[in-house]
Short mmCIF file of C-alpha atoms in Angstrom, two decimals:
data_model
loop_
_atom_site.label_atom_id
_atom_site.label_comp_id
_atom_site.label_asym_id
_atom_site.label_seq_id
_atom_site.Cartn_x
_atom_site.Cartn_y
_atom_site.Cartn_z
CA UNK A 1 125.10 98.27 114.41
CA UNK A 2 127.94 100.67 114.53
CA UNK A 3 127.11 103.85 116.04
CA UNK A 4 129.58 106.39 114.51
CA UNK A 5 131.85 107.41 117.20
CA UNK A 6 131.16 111.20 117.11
CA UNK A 7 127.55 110.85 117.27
CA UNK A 8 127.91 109.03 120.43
CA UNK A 9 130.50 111.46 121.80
CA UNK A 10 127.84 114.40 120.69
CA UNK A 11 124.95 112.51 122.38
CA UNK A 12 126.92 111.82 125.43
CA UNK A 13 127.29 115.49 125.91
CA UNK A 14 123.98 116.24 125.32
CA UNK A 15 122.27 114.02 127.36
CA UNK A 16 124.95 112.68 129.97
CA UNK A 17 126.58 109.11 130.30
CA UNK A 18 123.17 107.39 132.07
CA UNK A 19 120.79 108.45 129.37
CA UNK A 20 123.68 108.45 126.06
CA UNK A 21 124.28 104.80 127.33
CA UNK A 22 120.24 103.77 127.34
CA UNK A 23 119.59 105.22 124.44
CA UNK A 24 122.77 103.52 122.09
CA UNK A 25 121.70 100.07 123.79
CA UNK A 26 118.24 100.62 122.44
CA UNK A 27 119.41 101.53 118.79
CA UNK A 28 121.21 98.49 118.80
CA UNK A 29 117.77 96.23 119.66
CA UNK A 30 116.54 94.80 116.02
CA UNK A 31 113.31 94.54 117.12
CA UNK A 32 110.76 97.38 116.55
CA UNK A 33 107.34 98.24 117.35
CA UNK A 34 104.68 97.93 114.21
CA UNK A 35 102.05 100.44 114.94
CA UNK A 36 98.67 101.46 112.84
CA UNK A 37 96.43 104.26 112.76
CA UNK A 38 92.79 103.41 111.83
CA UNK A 39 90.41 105.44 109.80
CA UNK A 40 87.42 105.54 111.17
CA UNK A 41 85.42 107.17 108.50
CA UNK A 42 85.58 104.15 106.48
CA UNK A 43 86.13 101.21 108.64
CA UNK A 44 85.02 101.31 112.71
CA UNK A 45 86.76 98.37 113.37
CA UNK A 46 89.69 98.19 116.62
CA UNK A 47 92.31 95.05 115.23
CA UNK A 48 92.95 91.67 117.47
CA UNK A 49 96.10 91.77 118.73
CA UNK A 50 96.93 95.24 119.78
CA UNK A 51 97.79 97.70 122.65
CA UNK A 52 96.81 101.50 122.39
CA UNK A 53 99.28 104.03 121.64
CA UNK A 54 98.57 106.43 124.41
CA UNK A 55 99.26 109.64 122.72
CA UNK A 56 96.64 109.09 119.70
CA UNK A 57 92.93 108.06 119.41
CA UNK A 58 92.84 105.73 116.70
CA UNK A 59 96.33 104.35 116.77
CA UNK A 60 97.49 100.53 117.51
CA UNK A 61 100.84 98.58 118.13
CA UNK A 62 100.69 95.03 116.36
CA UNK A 63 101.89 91.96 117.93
CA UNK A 64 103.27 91.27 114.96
CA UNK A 65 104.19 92.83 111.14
CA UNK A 66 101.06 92.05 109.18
CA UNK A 67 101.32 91.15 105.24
CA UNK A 68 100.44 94.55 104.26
CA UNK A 69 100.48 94.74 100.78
CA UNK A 70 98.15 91.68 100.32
CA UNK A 71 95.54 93.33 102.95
CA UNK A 72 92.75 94.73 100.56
CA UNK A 73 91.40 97.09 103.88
CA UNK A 74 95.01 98.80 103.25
CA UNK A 75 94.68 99.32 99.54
CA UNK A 76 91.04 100.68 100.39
CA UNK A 77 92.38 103.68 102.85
CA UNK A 78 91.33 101.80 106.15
CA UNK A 79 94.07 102.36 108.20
CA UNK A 80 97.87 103.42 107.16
CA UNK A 81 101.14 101.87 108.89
CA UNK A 82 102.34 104.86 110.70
CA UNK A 83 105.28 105.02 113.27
CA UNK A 84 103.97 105.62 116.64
CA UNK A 85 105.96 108.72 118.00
CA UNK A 86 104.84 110.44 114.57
CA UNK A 87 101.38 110.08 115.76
CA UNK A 88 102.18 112.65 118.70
CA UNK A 89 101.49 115.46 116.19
CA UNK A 90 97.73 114.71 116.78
CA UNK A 91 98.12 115.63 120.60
CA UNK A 92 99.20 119.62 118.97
CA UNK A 93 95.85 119.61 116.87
CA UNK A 94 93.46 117.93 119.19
CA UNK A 95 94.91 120.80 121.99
CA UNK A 96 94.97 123.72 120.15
CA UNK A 97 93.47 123.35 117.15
CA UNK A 98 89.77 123.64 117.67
CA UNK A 99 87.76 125.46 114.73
CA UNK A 100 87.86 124.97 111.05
CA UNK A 101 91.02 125.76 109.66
CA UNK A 102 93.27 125.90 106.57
CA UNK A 103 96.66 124.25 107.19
CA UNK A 104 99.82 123.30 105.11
CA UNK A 105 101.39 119.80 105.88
CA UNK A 106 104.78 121.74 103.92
CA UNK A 107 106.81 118.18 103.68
CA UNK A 108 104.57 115.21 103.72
CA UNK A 109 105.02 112.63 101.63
CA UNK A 110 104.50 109.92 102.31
CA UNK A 111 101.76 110.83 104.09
CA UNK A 112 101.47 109.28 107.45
CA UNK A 113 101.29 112.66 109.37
CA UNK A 114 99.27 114.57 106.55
CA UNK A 115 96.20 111.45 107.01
CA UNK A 116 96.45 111.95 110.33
CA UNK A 117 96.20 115.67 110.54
CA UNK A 118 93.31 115.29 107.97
CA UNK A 119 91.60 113.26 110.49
CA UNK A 120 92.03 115.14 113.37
CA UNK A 121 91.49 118.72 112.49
CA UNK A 122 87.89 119.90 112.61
CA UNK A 123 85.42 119.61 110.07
CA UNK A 124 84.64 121.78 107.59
CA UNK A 125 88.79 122.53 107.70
CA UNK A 126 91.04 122.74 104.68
CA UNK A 127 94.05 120.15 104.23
CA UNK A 128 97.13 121.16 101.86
CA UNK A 129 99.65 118.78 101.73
CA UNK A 130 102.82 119.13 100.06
CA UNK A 131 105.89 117.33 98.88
CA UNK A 132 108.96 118.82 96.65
CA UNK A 133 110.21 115.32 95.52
CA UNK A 134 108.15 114.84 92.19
CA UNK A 135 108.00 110.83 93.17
CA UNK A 136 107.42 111.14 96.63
CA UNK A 137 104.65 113.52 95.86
CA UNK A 138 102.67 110.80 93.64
CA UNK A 139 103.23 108.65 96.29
CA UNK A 140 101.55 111.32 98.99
CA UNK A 141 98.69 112.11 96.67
CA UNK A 142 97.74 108.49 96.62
CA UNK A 143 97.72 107.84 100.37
CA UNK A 144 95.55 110.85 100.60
CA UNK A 145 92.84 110.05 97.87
CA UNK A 146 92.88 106.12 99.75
CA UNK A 147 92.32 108.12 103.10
CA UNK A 148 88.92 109.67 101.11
CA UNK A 149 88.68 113.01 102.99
CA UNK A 150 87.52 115.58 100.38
CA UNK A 151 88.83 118.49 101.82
CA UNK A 152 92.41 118.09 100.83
CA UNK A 153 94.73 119.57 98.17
CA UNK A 154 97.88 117.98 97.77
CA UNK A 155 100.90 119.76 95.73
CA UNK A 156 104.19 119.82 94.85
CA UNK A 157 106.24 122.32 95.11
CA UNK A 158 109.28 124.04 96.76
CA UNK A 159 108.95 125.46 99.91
CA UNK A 160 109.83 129.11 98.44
CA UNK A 161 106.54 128.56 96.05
CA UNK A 162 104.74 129.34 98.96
CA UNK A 163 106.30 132.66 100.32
CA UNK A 164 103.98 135.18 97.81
CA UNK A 165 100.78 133.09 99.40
CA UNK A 166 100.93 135.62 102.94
CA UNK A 167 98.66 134.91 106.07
CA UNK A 168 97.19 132.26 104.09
CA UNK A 169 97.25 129.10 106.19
CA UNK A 170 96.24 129.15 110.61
CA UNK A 171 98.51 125.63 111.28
CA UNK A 172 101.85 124.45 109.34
CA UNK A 173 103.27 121.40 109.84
CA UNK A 174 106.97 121.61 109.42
CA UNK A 175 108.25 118.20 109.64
CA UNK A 176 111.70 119.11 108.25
CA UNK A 177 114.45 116.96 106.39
CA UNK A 178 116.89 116.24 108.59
CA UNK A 179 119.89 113.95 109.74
CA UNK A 180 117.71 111.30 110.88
CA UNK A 181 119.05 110.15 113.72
CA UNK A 182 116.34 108.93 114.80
CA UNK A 183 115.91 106.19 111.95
CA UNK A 184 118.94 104.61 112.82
CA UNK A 185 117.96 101.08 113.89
CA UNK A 186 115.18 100.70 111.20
CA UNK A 187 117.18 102.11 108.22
CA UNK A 188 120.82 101.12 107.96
CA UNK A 189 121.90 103.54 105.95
CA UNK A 190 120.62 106.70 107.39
CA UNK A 191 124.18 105.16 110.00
CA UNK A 192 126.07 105.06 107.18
CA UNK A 193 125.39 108.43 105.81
CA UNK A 194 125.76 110.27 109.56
CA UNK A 195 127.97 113.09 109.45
CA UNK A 196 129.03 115.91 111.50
CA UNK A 197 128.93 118.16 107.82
CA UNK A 198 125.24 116.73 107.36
CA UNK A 199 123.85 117.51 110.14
CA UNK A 200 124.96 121.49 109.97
CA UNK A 201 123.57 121.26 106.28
CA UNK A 202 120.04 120.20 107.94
CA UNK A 203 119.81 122.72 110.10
CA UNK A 204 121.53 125.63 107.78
CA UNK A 205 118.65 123.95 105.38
CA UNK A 206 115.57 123.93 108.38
CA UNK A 207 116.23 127.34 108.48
CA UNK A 208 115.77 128.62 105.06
CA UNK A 209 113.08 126.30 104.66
CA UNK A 210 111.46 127.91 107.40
CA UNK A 211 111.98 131.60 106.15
CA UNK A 212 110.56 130.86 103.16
CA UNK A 213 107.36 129.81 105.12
CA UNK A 214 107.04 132.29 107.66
CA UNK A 215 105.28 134.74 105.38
CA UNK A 216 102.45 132.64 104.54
CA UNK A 217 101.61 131.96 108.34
CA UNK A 218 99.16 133.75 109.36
CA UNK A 219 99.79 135.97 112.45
CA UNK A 220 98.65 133.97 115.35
CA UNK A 221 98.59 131.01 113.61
CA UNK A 222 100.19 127.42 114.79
CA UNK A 223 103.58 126.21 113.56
CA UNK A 224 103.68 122.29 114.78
CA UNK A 225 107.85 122.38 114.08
CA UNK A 226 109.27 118.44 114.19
CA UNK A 227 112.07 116.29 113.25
CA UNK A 228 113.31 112.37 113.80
CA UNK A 229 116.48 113.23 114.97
CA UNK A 230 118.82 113.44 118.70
CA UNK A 231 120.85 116.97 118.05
CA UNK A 232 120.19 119.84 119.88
CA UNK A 233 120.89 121.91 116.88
CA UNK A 234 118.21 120.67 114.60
CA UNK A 235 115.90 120.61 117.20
CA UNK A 236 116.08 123.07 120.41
CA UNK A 237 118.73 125.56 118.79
CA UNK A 238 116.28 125.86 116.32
CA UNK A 239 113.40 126.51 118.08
CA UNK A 240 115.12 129.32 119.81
CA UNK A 241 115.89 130.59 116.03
CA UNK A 242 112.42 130.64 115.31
CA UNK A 243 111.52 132.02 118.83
CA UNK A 244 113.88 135.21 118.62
CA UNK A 245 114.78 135.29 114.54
CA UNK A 246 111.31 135.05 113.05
CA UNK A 247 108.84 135.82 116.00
CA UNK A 248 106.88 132.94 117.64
CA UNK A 249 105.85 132.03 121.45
CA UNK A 250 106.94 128.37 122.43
CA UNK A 251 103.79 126.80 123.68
CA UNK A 252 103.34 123.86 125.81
CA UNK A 253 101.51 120.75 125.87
CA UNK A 254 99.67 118.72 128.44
CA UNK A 255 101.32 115.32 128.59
CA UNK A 256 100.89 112.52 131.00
CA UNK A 257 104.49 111.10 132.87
CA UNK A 258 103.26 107.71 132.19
CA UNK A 259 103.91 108.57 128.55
CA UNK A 260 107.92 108.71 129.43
CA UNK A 261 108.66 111.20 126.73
CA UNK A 262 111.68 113.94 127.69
CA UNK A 263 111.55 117.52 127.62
CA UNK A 264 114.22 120.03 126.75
CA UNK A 265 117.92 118.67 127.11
CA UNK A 266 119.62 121.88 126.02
CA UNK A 267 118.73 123.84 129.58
CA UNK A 268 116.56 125.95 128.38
CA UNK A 269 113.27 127.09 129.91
CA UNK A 270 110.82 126.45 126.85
CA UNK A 271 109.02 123.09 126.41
CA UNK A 272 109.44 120.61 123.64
CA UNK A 273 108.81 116.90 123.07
CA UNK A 274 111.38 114.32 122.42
CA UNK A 275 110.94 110.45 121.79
CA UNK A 276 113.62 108.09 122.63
CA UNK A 277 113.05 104.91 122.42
CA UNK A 278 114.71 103.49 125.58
CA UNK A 279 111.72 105.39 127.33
CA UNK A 280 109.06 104.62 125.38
CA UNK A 281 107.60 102.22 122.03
CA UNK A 282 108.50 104.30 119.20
CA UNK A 283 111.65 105.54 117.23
CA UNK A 284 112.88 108.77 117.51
CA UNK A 285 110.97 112.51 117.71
CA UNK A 286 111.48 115.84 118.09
CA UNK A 287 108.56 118.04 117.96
CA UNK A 288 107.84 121.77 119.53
CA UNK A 289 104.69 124.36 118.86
CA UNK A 290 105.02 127.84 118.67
CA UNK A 291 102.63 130.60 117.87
CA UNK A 292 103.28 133.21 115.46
CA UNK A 293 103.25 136.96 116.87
CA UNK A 294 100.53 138.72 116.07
CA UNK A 295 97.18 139.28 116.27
CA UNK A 296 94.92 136.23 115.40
CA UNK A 297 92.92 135.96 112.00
CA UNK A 298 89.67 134.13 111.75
CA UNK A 299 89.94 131.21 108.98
CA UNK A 300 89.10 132.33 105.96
CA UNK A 301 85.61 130.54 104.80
CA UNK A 302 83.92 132.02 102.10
CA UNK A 303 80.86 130.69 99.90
CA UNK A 304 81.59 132.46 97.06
CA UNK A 305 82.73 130.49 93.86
CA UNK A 306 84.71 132.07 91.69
CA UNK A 307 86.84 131.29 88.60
CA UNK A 308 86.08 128.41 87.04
CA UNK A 309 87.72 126.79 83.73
CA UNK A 310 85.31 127.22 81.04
CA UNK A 311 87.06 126.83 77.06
CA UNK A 312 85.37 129.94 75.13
CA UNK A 313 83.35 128.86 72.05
CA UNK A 314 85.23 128.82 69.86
CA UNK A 315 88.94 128.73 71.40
CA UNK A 316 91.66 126.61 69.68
CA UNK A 317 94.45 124.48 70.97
CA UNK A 318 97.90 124.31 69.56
CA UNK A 319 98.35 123.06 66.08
CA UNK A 320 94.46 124.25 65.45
CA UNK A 321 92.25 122.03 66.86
CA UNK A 322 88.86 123.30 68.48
CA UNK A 323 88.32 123.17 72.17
CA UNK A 324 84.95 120.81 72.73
CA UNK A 325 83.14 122.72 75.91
CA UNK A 326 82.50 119.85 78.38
CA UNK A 327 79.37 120.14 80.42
CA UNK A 328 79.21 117.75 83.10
CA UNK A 329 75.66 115.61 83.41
CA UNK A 330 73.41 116.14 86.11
CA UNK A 331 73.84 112.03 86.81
CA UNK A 332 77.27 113.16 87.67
CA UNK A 333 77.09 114.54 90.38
CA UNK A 334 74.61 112.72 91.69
CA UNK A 335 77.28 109.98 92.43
CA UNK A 336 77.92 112.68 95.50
CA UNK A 337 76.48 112.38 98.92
CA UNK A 338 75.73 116.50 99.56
CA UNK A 339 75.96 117.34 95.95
CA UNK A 340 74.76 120.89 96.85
CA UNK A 341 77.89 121.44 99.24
CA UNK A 342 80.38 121.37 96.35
CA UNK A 343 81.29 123.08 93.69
CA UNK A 344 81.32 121.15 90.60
CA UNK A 345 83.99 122.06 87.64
CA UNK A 346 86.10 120.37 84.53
CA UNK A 347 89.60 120.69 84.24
CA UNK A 348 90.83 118.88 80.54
CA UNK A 349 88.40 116.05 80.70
CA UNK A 350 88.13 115.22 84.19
CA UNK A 351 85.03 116.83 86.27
CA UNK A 352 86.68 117.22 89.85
CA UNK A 353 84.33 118.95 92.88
CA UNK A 354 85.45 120.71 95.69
CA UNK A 355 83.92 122.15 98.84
CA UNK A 356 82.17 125.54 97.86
CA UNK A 357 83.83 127.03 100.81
CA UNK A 358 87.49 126.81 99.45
CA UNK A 359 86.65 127.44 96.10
CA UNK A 360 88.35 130.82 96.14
CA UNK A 361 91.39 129.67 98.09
CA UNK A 362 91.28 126.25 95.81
CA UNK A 363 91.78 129.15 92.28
CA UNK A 364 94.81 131.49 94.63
CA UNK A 365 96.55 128.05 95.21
CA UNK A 366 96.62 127.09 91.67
CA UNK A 367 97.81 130.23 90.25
CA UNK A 368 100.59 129.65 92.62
CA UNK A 369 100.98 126.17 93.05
CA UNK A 370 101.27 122.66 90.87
CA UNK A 371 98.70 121.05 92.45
CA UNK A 372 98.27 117.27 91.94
CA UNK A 373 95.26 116.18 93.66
CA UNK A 374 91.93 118.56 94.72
CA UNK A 375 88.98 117.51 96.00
CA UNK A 376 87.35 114.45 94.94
CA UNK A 377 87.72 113.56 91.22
CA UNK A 378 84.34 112.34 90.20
CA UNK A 379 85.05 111.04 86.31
CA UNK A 380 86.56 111.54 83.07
CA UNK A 381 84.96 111.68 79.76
CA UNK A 382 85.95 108.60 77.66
CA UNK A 383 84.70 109.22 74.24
CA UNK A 384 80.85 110.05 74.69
CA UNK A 385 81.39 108.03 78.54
CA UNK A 386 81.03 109.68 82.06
CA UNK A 387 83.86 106.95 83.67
CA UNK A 388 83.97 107.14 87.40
CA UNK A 389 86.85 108.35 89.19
CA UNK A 390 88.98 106.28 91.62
CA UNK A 391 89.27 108.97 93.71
CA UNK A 392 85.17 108.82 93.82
CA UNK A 393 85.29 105.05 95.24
CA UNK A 394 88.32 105.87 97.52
CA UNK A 395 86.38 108.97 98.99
CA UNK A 396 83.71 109.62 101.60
CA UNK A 397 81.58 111.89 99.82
CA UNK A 398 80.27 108.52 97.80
CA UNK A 399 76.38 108.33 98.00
CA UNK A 400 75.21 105.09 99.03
CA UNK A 401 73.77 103.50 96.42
CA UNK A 402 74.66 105.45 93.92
CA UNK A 403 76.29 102.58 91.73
CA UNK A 404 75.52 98.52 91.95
CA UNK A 405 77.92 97.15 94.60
CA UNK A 406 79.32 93.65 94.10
CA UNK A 407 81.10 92.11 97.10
CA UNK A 408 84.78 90.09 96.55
CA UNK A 409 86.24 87.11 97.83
CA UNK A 410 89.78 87.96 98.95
CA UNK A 411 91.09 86.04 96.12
CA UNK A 412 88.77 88.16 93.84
CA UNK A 413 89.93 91.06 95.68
CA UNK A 414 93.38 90.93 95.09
CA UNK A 415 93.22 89.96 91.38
CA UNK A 416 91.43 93.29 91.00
CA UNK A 417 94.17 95.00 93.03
CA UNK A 418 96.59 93.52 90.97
CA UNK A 419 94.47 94.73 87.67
CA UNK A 420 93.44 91.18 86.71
CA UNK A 421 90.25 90.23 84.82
CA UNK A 422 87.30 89.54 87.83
CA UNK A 423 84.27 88.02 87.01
CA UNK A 424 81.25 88.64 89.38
CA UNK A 425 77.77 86.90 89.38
CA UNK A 426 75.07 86.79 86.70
CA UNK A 427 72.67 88.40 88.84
CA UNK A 428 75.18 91.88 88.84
CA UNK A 429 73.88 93.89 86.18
CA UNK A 430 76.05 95.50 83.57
CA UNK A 431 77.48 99.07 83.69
CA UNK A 432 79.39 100.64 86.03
CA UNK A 433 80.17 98.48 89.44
CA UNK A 434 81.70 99.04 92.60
CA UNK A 435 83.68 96.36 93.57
CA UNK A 436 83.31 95.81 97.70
CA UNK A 437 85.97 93.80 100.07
CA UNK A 438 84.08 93.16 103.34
CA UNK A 439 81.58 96.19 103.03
CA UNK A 440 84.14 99.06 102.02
CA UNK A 441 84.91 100.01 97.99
CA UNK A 442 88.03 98.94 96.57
CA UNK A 443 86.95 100.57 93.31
CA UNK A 444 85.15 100.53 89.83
CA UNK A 445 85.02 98.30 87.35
CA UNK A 446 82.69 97.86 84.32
CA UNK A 447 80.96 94.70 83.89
CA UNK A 448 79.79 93.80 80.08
CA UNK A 449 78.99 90.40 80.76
CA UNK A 450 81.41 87.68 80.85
CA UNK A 451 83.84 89.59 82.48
CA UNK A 452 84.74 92.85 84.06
CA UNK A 453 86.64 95.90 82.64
CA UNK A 454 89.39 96.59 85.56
CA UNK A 455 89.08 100.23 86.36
CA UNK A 456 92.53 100.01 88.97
CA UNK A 457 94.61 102.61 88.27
CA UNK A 458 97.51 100.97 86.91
CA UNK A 459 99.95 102.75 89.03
CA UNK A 460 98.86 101.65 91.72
CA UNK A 461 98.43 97.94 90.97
CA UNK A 462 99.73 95.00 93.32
CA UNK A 463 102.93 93.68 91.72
CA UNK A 464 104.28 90.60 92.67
CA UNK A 465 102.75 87.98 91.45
CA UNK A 466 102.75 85.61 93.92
CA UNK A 467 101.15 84.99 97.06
CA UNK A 468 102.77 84.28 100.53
CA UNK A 469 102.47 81.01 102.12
CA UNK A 470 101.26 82.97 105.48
CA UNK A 471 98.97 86.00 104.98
CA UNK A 472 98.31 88.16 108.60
CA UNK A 473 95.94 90.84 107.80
CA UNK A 474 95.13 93.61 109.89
CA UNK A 475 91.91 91.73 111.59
#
């Protein structure tokens, strides 16, 4: 790898000749860590093979790179391959992040930090995770209906959609786009794109992005600020922007020295987190938290329920045609586990539920918002036909039970993944049937008979065709 010249020259300054010198040797090392985070409310299983990455609970280096896509536990939101230093945001929640909340992950995709957050932050809180990019954003709603928390709203919009939502959310997560400096050795041409001009268009960019954002913060709330970059301008000039330009306090975490990760290189006094990976297993992070000024606002929970989509008898659509008023069947939502904790509504022809307490919140978003995922999608009328929802068998609010369960072979398993025709045992009975890999749903399908109706979501399907002569699975 060729370092460009003036990013070692900048570093150098930065850091000094001892540390500039480590930490170029180290970006030049092909070899780097492969590190998991498990999720525990589907699978409690700890993989062979591993070491513990210090700074989070449920996260795991690999010996080796596991054959990912033809895992069916990864498909089914089990665990998600997630680069170790990222995983420090949990160490920000778990310290000061201790009743239910309402946060906004504001650039998430592809979703590593937003599953993690989701996992971390207390129950009964409020996820909303957001992505501009309309392609990363599909990509970000899927990882979070495979993680199968139901209290999670994922959108996508531009950061300035948000600035009209004030003292809305108690934590953001800004993890900003940036110059990515600290991708270098695993993506070849975030090098090749390094400029001097790019990185003061990140952090002229960081800036607004933050602006926009501020307003919606509420006062005493948590902004978790991070980047995977080296510069002191994107990262510790900033957070003394935020400090003294918007209003914030620069808080500190508590973090062990056997963790090796470096504090603030620019000389001054606040505390912030940096990742290099001549110190440490992991690629580059920056990360700082700051509390807003202000007085603190309780989370707002309420019970109430209102709006709800309802077509008026009667109502047409365009070009004439009437609107059919959907009523969802009382079977329905029995597929749920605490049916009585959600609220229960149809939206075109899919019946989607969400916790009664952010029912309110769930109707402000969406006149505000273009919101992709909510909830837990439980099915969509086909003709006269309740058809289960993937997000249903991807999510944790699943009753037991609630549906004959059929067990796969993992040749079975990826054929459905790959949206091939299964067929199961005589003794399944026809209807609706989740389809099990090693005791956790992979999905629905609909057996008639002689063969099974592949409910996959096509999107999402396996697509090569062919199978590797070594498979390592996450075991």
């Amino acid at each position: 790898m060729n370092l460009p010249e003036l990013f070692v020259e900048r570093t150098r300054r930065l850091m000094g000749e001892e540390m500039c010198n480590a930490l170029c040797e180290a970006l030049e090392q092909q070899d780097t860590p492969v590190s998991v985070r498990m999720n525990t409310a589907k699978w409690e299983h700890v993989p062979a093979h591993r070491s513990a990455v210090p700074w989070s609970e449920q996260g795991y280096y690999l010996d080796g790179r596991p054959t990912f896509t033809f895992d069916p536990l990864f498909h089914a939101g089990c665990y998600y391959v997630q680069e170790a230093s990222s995983m420090f945001v949990e160490q920000a929640l778990r310290q000061y992040v201790t009743e239910p909340s309402v946060m906004l992950d504001l650039c998430a995709a592809p979703g590593g930090k937003s599953t993690l957050c989701r996992s971390v932050l207390p129950e009964g809180s409020l996820l909303v995770a957001n992505e501009v990019m309309r392609n990363r954003s599909q990509v970000l709603a899927e990882n979070l209906v495979k993680w199968g928390h139901p209290e999670v709203i994922v959108t996508n919009n531009d950061p300035a959609d948000f600035t009209s939502l004030e003292n809305t959310f108690d934590v953001m997560l800004t993890d900003v786009p940036c110059s990515g400096e600290g991708m270098f050795r695993k993506d070849p041409v975030a090098v090749s794109e390094w400029s001097l001009e790019n990185v003061d268009t990140c952090w002229q960019r960081q800036r607004r992005i933050l602006r926009d954002i501020w307003p919606c913060l509420k006062p005493g709330g948590l902004l978790i600020y991070s980047t995977c970059t080296y510069n002191r301008e994107e990262n510790e000039d900033n957070v003394a922007w935020i400090a003294e330009t918007l209003g914030a306090e620069v808080l500190p975490l508590e973090v062990p020295e056997e963790w090796h990760i470096t504090g603030n290189l620019t000389g001054n006094a606040f505390p912030v987190y940096r990742f290099l990976p001549h110190r440490m297993q992991g690629e580059g992070l920056f990360l700082a938290v700051l509390r807003k000024h202000g007085e603190a606002v309780e989370a707002e929970v309420s019970e109430t329920s209102v709006r709800r989509e309802k077509p008026r008898k009667g109502a047409k659509e365009k070009g004439g045609k009437k609107v059919q008023t959907l009523t969802v069947p009382s079977l329905v939502k029995q597929w749920l586990r605490e049916e009585e904790a959600y609220d229960c509504r149809v939206e075109g022809t899919v019946c989607l539920v969400l916790p009664k307490a952010w029912s309110a919140l769930y109707d402000r978003l969406k006149d505000q918002l273009r919101i992709l995922h909510a909830g837990v999608e439980l099915g969509e009328l086909k003709g006269k036909d309740w058809q289960p929802h993937h997000s249903l068998a991807m999510s944790t609010a699943l009753k037991k039970g609630a549906f004959p369960e059929a067990e796969l072979t993992y040749e079975q398993a990826i054929a459905y993944l790959r949206k091939e025709a299964v067929t199961l045992d005589a003794s399944v009975p026809k209807g609706y049937v989740l389809l099990m890999y090693r005791g956790v749903p992979l999905g629905f399908g609909k057996n008639i008979g002689n063969r099974v109706n592949n409910l996959y979501p096509n999107e999402w399907r396996i697509r090569s065709g062919y199978l590797p002569e070594e498979i390592v699975l996450v075991d």
